[in-house]
Amino acid sequence: MNTKRFCLALDLKDDPKLITEYETYHQQVWPEILESIRESGIKNMEIYRAGNRLMMVIEAEESFSLQKKSEADANNLKVQEWEKLMWKYQQALPQARSGEKWMLMEKIFEL
């Protein structure tokens, strides 16, 4: 089965205490959140941090769509609760549009 890969970026608030709390939440992600990720067709998701910059790598089924995932998330009360909680720790990238959180990164090199 073919897969798609996406890389997204987001910043955390530059506060060591908040960053530690954010990482703690990601060591025990709510089961409903993990279920929503898997049900959307995402096969693997990783988040990396350098300072307060985050990078998320998603590997998903060929049929996966970021738009469909976003629509499903908007209709999932538990996902909305999680996103509201995470926004306490996150901040948009300087170039983000109003209301935009995770920004899709453009691939500029591949070997």
mmCIF file of C-alpha atoms in Angstrom:
data_model
loop_
_atom_site.group_PDB
_atom_site.id
_atom_site.type_symbol
_atom_site.label_atom_id
_atom_site.label_comp_id
_atom_site.label_asym_id
_atom_site.label_seq_id
_atom_site.Cartn_x
_atom_site.Cartn_y
_atom_site.Cartn_z
ATOM 1 C CA MET A 1 0.000 0.000 0.000
ATOM 2 C CA ASN A 2 1.293 3.431 -0.938
ATOM 3 C CA THR A 3 1.611 6.055 1.751
ATOM 4 C CA LYS A 4 1.669 9.821 1.869
ATOM 5 C CA ARG A 5 4.014 11.825 4.064
ATOM 6 C CA PHE A 6 3.376 15.285 5.502
ATOM 7 C CA CYS A 7 5.604 17.515 7.623
ATOM 8 C CA LEU A 8 4.055 20.288 9.666
ATOM 9 C CA ALA A 9 5.528 22.948 11.950
ATOM 10 C CA LEU A 10 4.288 24.846 14.977
ATOM 11 C CA ASP A 11 5.881 26.762 17.840
ATOM 12 C CA LEU A 12 5.443 26.306 21.548
ATOM 13 C CA LYS A 13 5.370 29.252 23.894
ATOM 14 C CA ASP A 14 8.985 29.820 24.870
ATOM 15 C CA ASP A 15 8.545 28.866 28.520
ATOM 16 C CA PRO A 16 10.456 25.836 29.903
ATOM 17 C CA LYS A 17 7.664 24.966 32.371
ATOM 18 C CA LEU A 18 5.008 25.004 29.636
ATOM 19 C CA ILE A 19 7.234 23.002 27.279
ATOM 20 C CA THR A 20 7.719 20.342 29.983
ATOM 21 C CA GLU A 21 3.950 20.168 30.568
ATOM 22 C CA TYR A 22 3.323 19.848 26.824
ATOM 23 C CA GLU A 23 5.791 16.977 26.548
ATOM 24 C CA THR A 24 4.201 15.273 29.563
ATOM 25 C CA TYR A 25 0.792 15.347 27.853
ATOM 26 C CA HIS A 26 2.371 13.754 24.780
ATOM 27 C CA GLN A 27 3.741 10.865 26.838
ATOM 28 C CA GLN A 28 0.144 9.902 27.688
ATOM 29 C CA VAL A 29 -2.047 11.151 24.849
ATOM 30 C CA TRP A 30 -5.739 10.618 25.533
ATOM 31 C CA PRO A 31 -7.012 7.331 24.013
ATOM 32 C CA GLU A 32 -9.769 9.165 22.114
ATOM 33 C CA ILE A 33 -7.143 11.312 20.400
ATOM 34 C CA LEU A 34 -5.069 8.287 19.388
ATOM 35 C CA GLU A 35 -8.229 6.624 18.062
ATOM 36 C CA SER A 36 -9.159 9.686 15.979
ATOM 37 C CA ILE A 37 -5.642 9.753 14.502
ATOM 38 C CA ARG A 38 -5.739 6.071 13.546
ATOM 39 C CA GLU A 39 -9.305 6.230 12.196
ATOM 40 C CA SER A 40 -8.316 9.056 9.836
ATOM 41 C CA GLY A 41 -5.843 6.814 8.015
ATOM 42 C CA ILE A 42 -2.675 7.984 9.739
ATOM 43 C CA LYS A 43 -0.292 5.056 10.140
ATOM 44 C CA ASN A 44 2.542 6.839 11.920
ATOM 45 C CA MET A 45 2.888 10.244 13.563
ATOM 46 C CA GLU A 46 6.007 11.666 15.182
ATOM 47 C CA ILE A 47 6.626 15.061 16.769
ATOM 48 C CA TYR A 48 10.143 16.481 17.163
ATOM 49 C CA ARG A 49 11.227 19.561 19.110
ATOM 50 C CA ALA A 50 14.164 21.944 18.755
ATOM 51 C CA GLY A 51 13.901 24.703 21.345
ATOM 52 C CA ASN A 52 10.299 25.804 21.084
ATOM 53 C CA ARG A 53 9.871 24.780 17.408
ATOM 54 C CA LEU A 54 7.914 21.578 16.730
ATOM 55 C CA MET A 55 7.916 19.445 13.603
ATOM 56 C CA MET A 56 5.283 16.763 13.055
ATOM 57 C CA VAL A 57 5.819 13.966 10.535
ATOM 58 C CA ILE A 58 2.719 12.083 9.382
ATOM 59 C CA GLU A 59 2.723 8.923 7.295
ATOM 60 C CA ALA A 60 -0.766 8.060 6.102
ATOM 61 C CA GLU A 61 -2.737 5.861 3.744
ATOM 62 C CA GLU A 62 -2.987 7.037 0.144
ATOM 63 C CA SER A 63 -6.647 7.990 0.752
ATOM 64 C CA PHE A 64 -5.765 10.299 3.688
ATOM 65 C CA SER A 65 -6.650 13.973 3.373
ATOM 66 C CA LEU A 66 -5.608 16.775 5.733
ATOM 67 C CA GLN A 67 -8.887 18.523 4.838
ATOM 68 C CA LYS A 68 -10.990 15.474 5.793
ATOM 69 C CA LYS A 69 -9.019 15.063 9.037
ATOM 70 C CA SER A 70 -9.604 18.721 9.867
ATOM 71 C CA GLU A 71 -13.346 18.377 9.201
ATOM 72 C CA ALA A 72 -13.569 15.213 11.333
ATOM 73 C CA ASP A 73 -11.654 16.937 14.150
ATOM 74 C CA ALA A 74 -14.024 19.919 14.053
ATOM 75 C CA ASN A 75 -16.923 17.521 14.704
ATOM 76 C CA ASN A 76 -15.195 15.542 17.483
ATOM 77 C CA LEU A 77 -15.782 17.100 20.911
ATOM 78 C CA LYS A 78 -12.890 15.218 22.556
ATOM 79 C CA VAL A 79 -10.460 16.348 19.835
ATOM 80 C CA GLN A 80 -11.707 19.922 20.264
ATOM 81 C CA GLU A 81 -11.153 19.638 24.035
ATOM 82 C CA TRP A 82 -7.588 18.364 23.416
ATOM 83 C CA GLU A 83 -6.858 21.115 20.889
ATOM 84 C CA LYS A 84 -8.117 23.805 23.264
ATOM 85 C CA LEU A 85 -5.891 22.398 26.029
ATOM 86 C CA MET A 86 -2.844 22.183 23.713
ATOM 87 C CA TRP A 87 -3.322 25.804 22.593
ATOM 88 C CA LYS A 88 -2.323 26.806 26.145
ATOM 89 C CA TYR A 89 1.197 25.669 25.170
ATOM 90 C CA GLN A 90 1.275 26.422 21.454
ATOM 91 C CA GLN A 91 1.646 29.566 19.381
ATOM 92 C CA ALA A 92 1.298 30.021 15.663
ATOM 93 C CA LEU A 93 4.335 30.483 13.470
ATOM 94 C CA PRO A 94 4.967 34.150 12.594
ATOM 95 C CA GLN A 95 3.867 33.593 8.978
ATOM 96 C CA ALA A 96 0.673 31.660 9.871
ATOM 97 C CA ARG A 97 -2.700 32.911 8.729
ATOM 98 C CA SER A 98 -5.200 33.892 11.413
ATOM 99 C CA GLY A 99 -6.466 30.763 13.181
ATOM 100 C CA GLU A 100 -3.824 28.511 11.598
ATOM 101 C CA LYS A 101 -1.946 26.233 13.966
ATOM 102 C CA TRP A 102 0.158 23.452 12.450
ATOM 103 C CA MET A 103 1.535 24.694 9.111
ATOM 104 C CA LEU A 104 2.249 22.313 6.268
ATOM 105 C CA MET A 105 5.942 22.441 5.363
ATOM 106 C CA GLU A 106 7.138 22.441 1.758
ATOM 107 C CA LYS A 107 9.595 19.723 0.793
ATOM 108 C CA ILE A 108 12.663 21.322 -0.772
ATOM 109 C CA PHE A 109 15.043 18.334 -0.961
ATOM 110 C CA GLU A 110 14.884 14.566 -1.247
ATOM 111 C CA LEU A 111 17.622 11.988 -1.812
#
